[in-house]
Each structure stands twice: as C-alpha cells, then as structure tokens.
PDB file of C-alpha atoms in Angstrom:
ATOM      1  CA  MET A   1       0.000   0.000   0.000  1.00  0.00           C
ATOM      2  CA  ILE A   2       2.800   2.353   0.966  1.00  0.00           C
ATOM      3  CA  ASP A   3       4.688   1.479  -2.228  1.00  0.00           C
ATOM      4  CA  ALA A   4       1.612   2.254  -4.314  1.00  0.00           C
ATOM      5  CA  LYS A   5       1.205   5.666  -2.641  1.00  0.00           C
ATOM      6  CA  ARG A   6       4.897   6.364  -3.065  1.00  0.00           C
ATOM      7  CA  LYS A   7       4.727   5.499  -6.760  1.00  0.00           C
ATOM      8  CA  ALA A   8       1.658   7.702  -7.188  1.00  0.00           C
ATOM      9  CA  ILE A   9       3.406  10.630  -5.479  1.00  0.00           C
ATOM     10  CA  ILE A  10       6.513  10.174  -7.632  1.00  0.00           C
ATOM     11  CA  PHE A  11       4.378   9.972 -10.785  1.00  0.00           C
ATOM     12  CA  LEU A  12       2.442  13.122  -9.867  1.00  0.00           C
ATOM     13  CA  THR A  13       5.672  14.968  -9.028  1.00  0.00           C
ATOM     14  CA  ILE A  14       7.256  14.037 -12.358  1.00  0.00           C
ATOM     15  CA  SER A  15       4.071  15.016 -14.229  1.00  0.00           C
ATOM     16  CA  PHE A  16       4.011  18.367 -12.447  1.00  0.00           C
ATOM     17  CA  LEU A  17       7.668  19.057 -13.268  1.00  0.00           C
ATOM     18  CA  LEU A  18       7.136  18.132 -16.917  1.00  0.00           C
ATOM     19  CA  ALA A  19       4.112  20.426 -17.089  1.00  0.00           C
ATOM     20  CA  VAL A  20       6.156  23.297 -15.606  1.00  0.00           C
ATOM     21  CA  VAL A  21       9.008  22.726 -18.074  1.00  0.00           C
ATOM     22  CA  THR A  22       6.591  22.536 -21.032  1.00  0.00           C
ATOM     23  CA  ALA A  23       4.828  25.727 -19.958  1.00  0.00           C
ATOM     24  CA  GLY A  24       8.199  27.452 -19.633  1.00  0.00           C
ATOM     25  CA  LEU A  25       9.250  26.427 -23.137  1.00  0.00           C
ATOM     26  CA  ILE A  26       5.952  27.648 -24.571  1.00  0.00           C
ATOM     27  CA  LEU A  27       6.347  31.018 -22.831  1.00  0.00           C
ATOM     28  CA  VAL A  28       9.891  31.370 -24.190  1.00  0.00           C
ATOM     29  CA  GLN A  29       8.677  30.666 -27.734  1.00  0.00           C
ATOM     30  CA  ILE A  30       5.818  33.142 -27.357  1.00  0.00           C
ATOM     31  CA  ASN A  31       8.210  35.835 -26.098  1.00  0.00           C
ATOM     32  CA  GLU A  32      10.603  35.200 -28.994  1.00  0.00           C
ATOM     33  CA  ALA A  33       7.753  35.494 -31.501  1.00  0.00           C
ATOM     34  CA  GLN A  34       6.531  38.724 -29.897  1.00  0.00           C
ATOM     35  CA  THR A  35      10.064  40.132 -29.955  1.00  0.00           C
ATOM     36  CA  LYS A  36      10.415  39.395 -33.669  1.00  0.00           C
ATOM     37  CA  LEU A  37       7.038  40.910 -34.448  1.00  0.00           C
ATOM     38  CA  GLY A  38       7.855  43.960 -32.365  1.00  0.00           C
ATOM     39  CA  LYS A  39      11.122  44.747 -34.181  1.00  0.00           C
ATOM     40  CA  THR A  40      10.997  47.823 -36.357  1.00  0.00           C
ATOM     41  CA  VAL A  41      13.303  49.316 -38.942  1.00  0.00           C
ATOM     42  CA  GLN A  42      13.720  52.875 -40.183  1.00  0.00           C
ATOM     43  CA  VAL A  43      12.969  53.291 -43.880  1.00  0.00           C
ATOM     44  CA  ALA A  44      13.721  56.404 -45.947  1.00  0.00           C
ATOM     45  CA  ALA A  45      10.746  58.313 -47.364  1.00  0.00           C
ATOM     46  CA  VAL A  46      10.425  61.572 -49.289  1.00  0.00           C
ATOM     47  CA  SER A  47       9.630  64.497 -46.981  1.00  0.00           C
ATOM     48  CA  LYS A  48       8.407  66.658 -49.873  1.00  0.00           C
ATOM     49  CA  SER A  49       7.690  66.265 -53.569  1.00  0.00           C
ATOM     50  CA  ILE A  50      10.856  66.346 -55.675  1.00  0.00           C
ATOM     51  CA  GLN A  51      11.550  66.231 -59.403  1.00  0.00           C
ATOM     52  CA  SER A  52      13.564  63.665 -61.309  1.00  0.00           C
ATOM     53  CA  TYR A  53      17.335  64.155 -61.390  1.00  0.00           C
ATOM     54  CA  HIS A  54      17.179  66.111 -58.136  1.00  0.00           C
ATOM     55  CA  GLU A  55      20.154  65.713 -55.827  1.00  0.00           C
ATOM     56  CA  ILE A  56      18.759  64.303 -52.598  1.00  0.00           C
ATOM     57  CA  GLY A  57      19.707  66.097 -49.399  1.00  0.00           C
ATOM     58  CA  ASP A  58      18.860  65.638 -45.719  1.00  0.00           C
ATOM     59  CA  ALA A  59      15.915  68.033 -46.026  1.00  0.00           C
ATOM     60  CA  ASP A  60      14.354  65.827 -48.722  1.00  0.00           C
ATOM     61  CA  VAL A  61      14.229  62.702 -46.559  1.00  0.00           C
ATOM     62  CA  THR A  62      12.302  61.600 -43.503  1.00  0.00           C
ATOM     63  CA  TRP A  63      12.734  58.274 -41.729  1.00  0.00           C
ATOM     64  CA  VAL A  64       9.662  56.134 -41.114  1.00  0.00           C
ATOM     65  CA  GLU A  65       9.397  53.338 -38.546  1.00  0.00           C
ATOM     66  CA  MET A  66       7.837  50.162 -39.894  1.00  0.00           C
ATOM     67  CA  PRO A  67       7.762  46.496 -38.817  1.00  0.00           C
ATOM     68  CA  ALA A  68      10.907  44.665 -39.872  1.00  0.00           C
ATOM     69  CA  THR A  69       8.741  41.894 -41.318  1.00  0.00           C
ATOM     70  CA  SER A  70       7.155  44.412 -43.727  1.00  0.00           C
ATOM     71  CA  ALA A  71      10.402  45.996 -44.927  1.00  0.00           C
ATOM     72  CA  TYR A  72      11.485  44.817 -48.367  1.00  0.00           C
ATOM     73  CA  GLU A  73      15.169  44.467 -49.211  1.00  0.00           C
ATOM     74  CA  SER A  74      14.836  47.188 -51.847  1.00  0.00           C
ATOM     75  CA  PHE A  75      13.863  49.814 -49.234  1.00  0.00           C
ATOM     76  CA  ILE A  76      16.614  52.217 -48.232  1.00  0.00           C
ATOM     77  CA  THR A  77      17.437  51.780 -44.546  1.00  0.00           C
ATOM     78  CA  ASN A  78      20.906  53.335 -44.370  1.00  0.00           C
ATOM     79  CA  GLU A  79      21.786  57.025 -44.728  1.00  0.00           C
ATOM     80  CA  GLN A  80      24.959  56.115 -46.626  1.00  0.00           C
ATOM     81  CA  GLU A  81      22.820  54.779 -49.483  1.00  0.00           C
ATOM     82  CA  LEU A  82      21.607  58.348 -50.083  1.00  0.00           C
ATOM     83  CA  GLU A  83      25.025  60.020 -50.157  1.00  0.00           C
ATOM     84  CA  GLU A  84      25.546  61.742 -53.534  1.00  0.00           C
ATOM     85  CA  ALA A  85      22.289  60.205 -54.758  1.00  0.00           C
ATOM     86  CA  ILE A  86      19.751  61.680 -57.151  1.00  0.00           C
ATOM     87  CA  SER A  87      16.166  60.734 -57.957  1.00  0.00           C
ATOM     88  CA  VAL A  88      15.575  59.109 -61.335  1.00  0.00           C
ATOM     89  CA  VAL A  89      11.819  59.861 -61.382  1.00  0.00           C
ATOM     90  CA  ASN A  90       9.426  62.399 -59.888  1.00  0.00           C
ATOM     91  CA  LEU A  91       8.642  61.503 -56.275  1.00  0.00           C
ATOM     92  CA  GLU A  92       5.622  62.472 -54.189  1.00  0.00           C
ATOM     93  CA  GLU A  93       5.719  63.441 -50.513  1.00  0.00           C
ATOM     94  CA  GLY A  94       5.612  60.356 -48.288  1.00  0.00           C
ATOM     95  CA  GLU A  95       6.729  57.924 -50.992  1.00  0.00           C
ATOM     96  CA  LEU A  96       9.099  55.250 -49.679  1.00  0.00           C
ATOM     97  CA  LEU A  97      12.506  55.246 -51.335  1.00  0.00           C
ATOM     98  CA  THR A  98      13.836  52.112 -53.003  1.00  0.00           C
ATOM     99  CA  ASN A  99      17.076  51.323 -54.785  1.00  0.00           C
ATOM    100  CA  SER A 100      15.340  51.630 -58.154  1.00  0.00           C
ATOM    101  CA  LEU A 101      14.073  55.172 -57.454  1.00  0.00           C
ATOM    102  CA  VAL A 102      17.453  56.717 -56.612  1.00  0.00           C
ATOM    103  CA  ARG A 103      20.948  56.256 -57.962  1.00  0.00           C
ATOM    104  CA  LYS A 104      24.401  57.531 -57.240  1.00  0.00           C
ATOM    105  CA  LYS A 105      25.217  60.497 -59.451  1.00  0.00           C
ATOM    106  CA  LEU A 106      28.084  58.609 -61.019  1.00  0.00           C
ATOM    107  CA  ASP A 107      25.775  55.679 -61.851  1.00  0.00           C
ATOM    108  CA  ILE A 108      23.628  57.699 -64.256  1.00  0.00           C
ATOM    109  CA  PRO A 109      25.147  58.395 -67.682  1.00  0.00           C
ATOM    110  CA  ALA A 110      24.875  62.018 -68.746  1.00  0.00           C
ATOM    111  CA  ASN A 111      22.724  61.076 -71.753  1.00  0.00           C
ATOM    112  CA  GLU A 112      20.206  58.881 -69.892  1.00  0.00           C
ATOM    113  CA  ARG A 113      16.534  59.837 -69.544  1.00  0.00           C
ATOM    114  CA  VAL A 114      13.383  58.346 -68.006  1.00  0.00           C
ATOM    115  CA  VAL A 115      10.432  57.761 -70.355  1.00  0.00           C
ATOM    116  CA  TRP A 116       6.778  56.896 -69.737  1.00  0.00           C
ATOM    117  CA  LEU A 117       5.466  53.679 -71.267  1.00  0.00           C
ATOM    118  CA  ASN A 118       1.781  54.091 -70.455  1.00  0.00           C
ATOM    119  CA  ALA A 119      -0.702  51.515 -71.706  1.00  0.00           C
ATOM    120  CA  THR A 120      -2.805  53.117 -74.466  1.00  0.00           C
ATOM    121  CA  GLU A 121      -4.591  51.980 -77.623  1.00  0.00           C
ATOM    122  CA  ILE A 122      -1.154  51.924 -79.252  1.00  0.00           C
ATOM    123  CA  VAL A 123       1.039  50.797 -76.344  1.00  0.00           C
ATOM    124  CA  LEU A 124       0.200  47.305 -75.070  1.00  0.00           C
ATOM    125  CA  ILE A 125       1.890  45.837 -71.992  1.00  0.00           C
ATOM    126  CA  ASP A 126       1.606  42.082 -72.431  1.00  0.00           C
ATOM    127  CA  GLN A 127       2.404  41.085 -68.853  1.00  0.00           C
ATOM    128  CA  GLN A 128       2.368  42.815 -65.480  1.00  0.00           C
ATOM    129  CA  VAL A 129       5.747  44.364 -64.684  1.00  0.00           C
ATOM    130  CA  ALA A 130       7.301  45.662 -61.474  1.00  0.00           C
ATOM    131  CA  GLU A 131      10.145  47.961 -60.484  1.00  0.00           C
ATOM    132  CA  GLY A 132      13.453  46.286 -61.250  1.00  0.00           C
ATOM    133  CA  ASP A 133      12.049  44.195 -64.103  1.00  0.00           C
ATOM    134  CA  ARG A 134      13.459  44.473 -67.612  1.00  0.00           C
ATOM    135  CA  VAL A 135      11.424  44.715 -70.783  1.00  0.00           C
ATOM    136  CA  ASP A 136      11.790  44.460 -74.546  1.00  0.00           C
ATOM    137  CA  ILE A 137      10.062  47.003 -76.776  1.00  0.00           C
ATOM    138  CA  VAL A 138       8.624  45.698 -80.048  1.00  0.00           C
ATOM    139  CA  ILE A 139       7.139  48.089 -82.615  1.00  0.00           C
ATOM    140  CA  VAL A 140       4.736  47.554 -85.498  1.00  0.00           C
ATOM    141  CA  THR A 141       4.941  50.165 -88.290  1.00  0.00           C
ATOM    142  CA  LYS A 142       3.794  50.602 -91.878  1.00  0.00           C
ATOM    143  CA  ASN A 143       6.338  50.819 -94.680  1.00  0.00           C
ATOM    144  CA  ALA A 144       6.085  52.882 -97.861  1.00  0.00           C
ATOM    145  CA  GLU A 145       3.821  50.224 -99.400  1.00  0.00           C
ATOM    146  CA  GLU A 146       1.495  50.399 -96.371  1.00  0.00           C
ATOM    147  CA  GLN A 147       2.568  46.918 -95.314  1.00  0.00           C
ATOM    148  CA  LEU A 148       3.012  46.114 -91.619  1.00  0.00           C
ATOM    149  CA  GLU A 149       6.529  45.538 -90.345  1.00  0.00           C
ATOM    150  CA  THR A 150       7.391  44.238 -86.872  1.00  0.00           C
ATOM    151  CA  LYS A 151      10.767  44.529 -85.179  1.00  0.00           C
ATOM    152  CA  ARG A 152      12.274  44.447 -81.728  1.00  0.00           C
ATOM    153  CA  MET A 153      13.370  48.022 -81.229  1.00  0.00           C
ATOM    154  CA  LEU A 154      14.998  47.773 -77.785  1.00  0.00           C
ATOM    155  CA  GLU A 155      15.757  44.960 -75.357  1.00  0.00           C
ATOM    156  CA  ASN A 156      16.607  44.510 -71.674  1.00  0.00           C
ATOM    157  CA  ILE A 157      15.351  47.981 -70.728  1.00  0.00           C
ATOM    158  CA  PRO A 158      15.182  48.565 -66.932  1.00  0.00           C
ATOM    159  CA  VAL A 159      11.837  49.496 -65.370  1.00  0.00           C
ATOM    160  CA  VAL A 160      12.551  52.197 -62.778  1.00  0.00           C
ATOM    161  CA  GLN A 161       9.058  52.947 -61.488  1.00  0.00           C
ATOM    162  CA  ILE A 162       5.484  51.666 -61.529  1.00  0.00           C
ATOM    163  CA  GLU A 163       2.699  54.100 -60.687  1.00  0.00           C
ATOM    164  CA  GLU A 164      -0.673  52.516 -59.940  1.00  0.00           C
ATOM    165  CA  GLN A 165      -3.768  54.257 -61.262  1.00  0.00           C
ATOM    166  CA  ALA A 166      -7.281  54.372 -59.820  1.00  0.00           C
ATOM    167  CA  GLU A 167      -8.514  53.042 -63.159  1.00  0.00           C
ATOM    168  CA  GLY A 168      -6.779  51.218 -65.959  1.00  0.00           C
ATOM    169  CA  ALA A 169      -3.269  49.832 -66.270  1.00  0.00           C
ATOM    170  CA  PRO A 170      -0.416  51.229 -64.154  1.00  0.00           C
ATOM    171  CA  ARG A 171       2.043  53.753 -65.566  1.00  0.00           C
ATOM    172  CA  VAL A 172       5.454  52.344 -66.394  1.00  0.00           C
ATOM    173  CA  LYS A 173       8.714  54.317 -66.488  1.00  0.00           C
ATOM    174  CA  VAL A 174      11.891  53.044 -68.139  1.00  0.00           C
ATOM    175  CA  ALA A 175      15.446  54.417 -68.236  1.00  0.00           C
ATOM    176  CA  LEU A 176      16.931  54.969 -71.707  1.00  0.00           C
ATOM    177  CA  PRO A 177      19.819  56.737 -73.425  1.00  0.00           C
ATOM    178  CA  ILE A 178      18.594  60.027 -74.893  1.00  0.00           C
ATOM    179  CA  GLU A 179      18.662  58.751 -78.496  1.00  0.00           C
ATOM    180  CA  ASP A 180      16.541  55.712 -77.614  1.00  0.00           C
ATOM    181  CA  ALA A 181      14.219  57.903 -75.537  1.00  0.00           C
ATOM    182  CA  GLU A 182      13.618  60.119 -78.577  1.00  0.00           C
ATOM    183  CA  SER A 183      12.855  57.056 -80.716  1.00  0.00           C
ATOM    184  CA  VAL A 184      10.380  55.640 -78.196  1.00  0.00           C
ATOM    185  CA  ILE A 185       8.580  58.976 -77.908  1.00  0.00           C
ATOM    186  CA  HIS A 186       8.439  59.216 -81.706  1.00  0.00           C
ATOM    187  CA  TYR A 187       6.953  55.742 -82.110  1.00  0.00           C
ATOM    188  CA  GLN A 188       4.448  56.352 -79.311  1.00  0.00           C
ATOM    189  CA  ASN A 189       2.930  58.864 -81.716  1.00  0.00           C
ATOM    190  CA  ALA A 190       3.738  57.279 -85.088  1.00  0.00           C
ATOM    191  CA  ALA A 191       3.680  53.483 -84.709  1.00  0.00           C
ATOM    192  CA  VAL A 192       0.699  51.283 -85.427  1.00  0.00           C
ATOM    193  CA  GLN A 193       1.404  49.419 -82.207  1.00  0.00           C
ATOM    194  CA  ILE A 194       4.048  49.142 -79.483  1.00  0.00           C
ATOM    195  CA  ARG A 195       4.315  45.963 -77.409  1.00  0.00           C
ATOM    196  CA  VAL A 196       6.111  45.918 -74.064  1.00  0.00           C
ATOM    197  CA  LEU A 197       7.331  42.410 -73.224  1.00  0.00           C
ATOM    198  CA  ARG A 198       8.627  41.480 -69.773  1.00  0.00           C
ATOM    199  CA  VAL A 199      12.016  39.758 -69.930  1.00  0.00           C
ATOM    200  CA  ASN A 200      12.585  36.494 -68.097  1.00  0.00           C
ATOM    201  CA  GLN A 201      15.593  37.698 -66.120  1.00  0.00           C
ATOM    202  CA  ALA A 202      16.764  34.151 -65.494  1.00  0.00           C
ATOM    203  CA  SER A 203      17.578  34.012 -69.187  1.00  0.00           C
ATOM    204  CA  ALA A 204      18.280  37.710 -69.770  1.00  0.00           C
ATOM    205  CA  GLY A 205      21.100  38.239 -72.192  1.00  0.00           C
ATOM    206  CA  THR A 206      20.182  35.214 -74.312  1.00  0.00           C
ATOM    207  CA  GLU A 207      18.512  35.464 -77.693  1.00  0.00           C
ATOM    208  CA  GLY A 208      14.787  35.074 -77.997  1.00  0.00           C
ATOM    209  CA  VAL A 209      11.640  37.099 -77.598  1.00  0.00           C
TER     210      VAL A 209
END
C-alpha cells in the first residue's frame, strides 16, 4: 500500500515538473515570436515632392518606422545609401525610397533619360511588370507600301518605377539613353502598335523574344 502511494506521489511529481518545463518552453517561444514581431526598422521616405534628377539632401528625406517583417530588401534603410544620390523619377511626398528610385550620381550616364510607357490603344503591356524588371520594346509600323513591319526596337530595358492608377493599367517608367528615348517617344505617336514584353531575367542576355 505504501509502495503504491509512493509510486503515485513520484508519478504526480514528475508530471508536475514536466508540465512546468513545457509551460516554460511555450512562454519562451511566445516571447521570442513577440520580440520578432515587435522589431521595427527605419525606412527612408520623401519628406516633400521632388523632381527627377534632383540631388537628394537631408531636407528631402524623412525616416519612417515600420515592422521589420514588412520591410522589403529594396527599401533604403541606411543614410549612406543616399550620399551623392539623385532621384531618377518624380517623387511624391511620403513615398518610400527604393534602390530603383534613386541612384548615385556617377551611376547615371549624362545622356540617360526616363520615359513613360503608359498603356494606351497603341502601347500594349503584355504582362504585369514591377520595379526592377526588364522589358523588350517591339514596334509595329507601316512601310512605304502600307505593309506592316514588326521589329524588336529595344531589349533589356530597366523598369525604374510603376505608378498605380485608380482606373486602368499602371504607368510604367523606363530608363533609356537620350537617343533611344527620342525614338520611343516618336513611335508612341507614329507606330501602329508598341508591345512591351517582360524579360525572363533568369535568361536575360540570351537570344529570344
């Protein structure tokens, strides 16, 4: 009888200790999860509207706290990333800065420009694109005999900004040398059709449309 009671007491004691240890481990895991969720990071944002090719100074930037889990790698989180940097597109107050929206002054060739590629009756964007993507530009024109001709005008063009619209397709901005920018603007008014094709960057640099 005594042995049975002793065994029962030992069993209950061990069960209690295991329950305490399990509860402790669960609390530790909960605290770790709360700590991770509570971590924030400072992200650079525009403190006022600025134009493209504007040299960014301290007065142009404000730092916004946001959860670390929501901060994308492309966001600028270090002041050094903005040293001697300029905007490559127009930026609105409060817009978060990413690596594709600003560049070091030395990174931008003197003859480079940013051009709109808005979806219109002439300009067709075949697939949704995002900042950092690359696109090919294919044009359809009429020759002297009024016959249609199709050719790939430009390839591997970087998309520097996407601007969502309340209605319709988003606005797309690409960076081009000035001569190519002039050609794109010309064909936006003169071509029968312009197709914007997103490049599969895994195979970028290889032939194929």
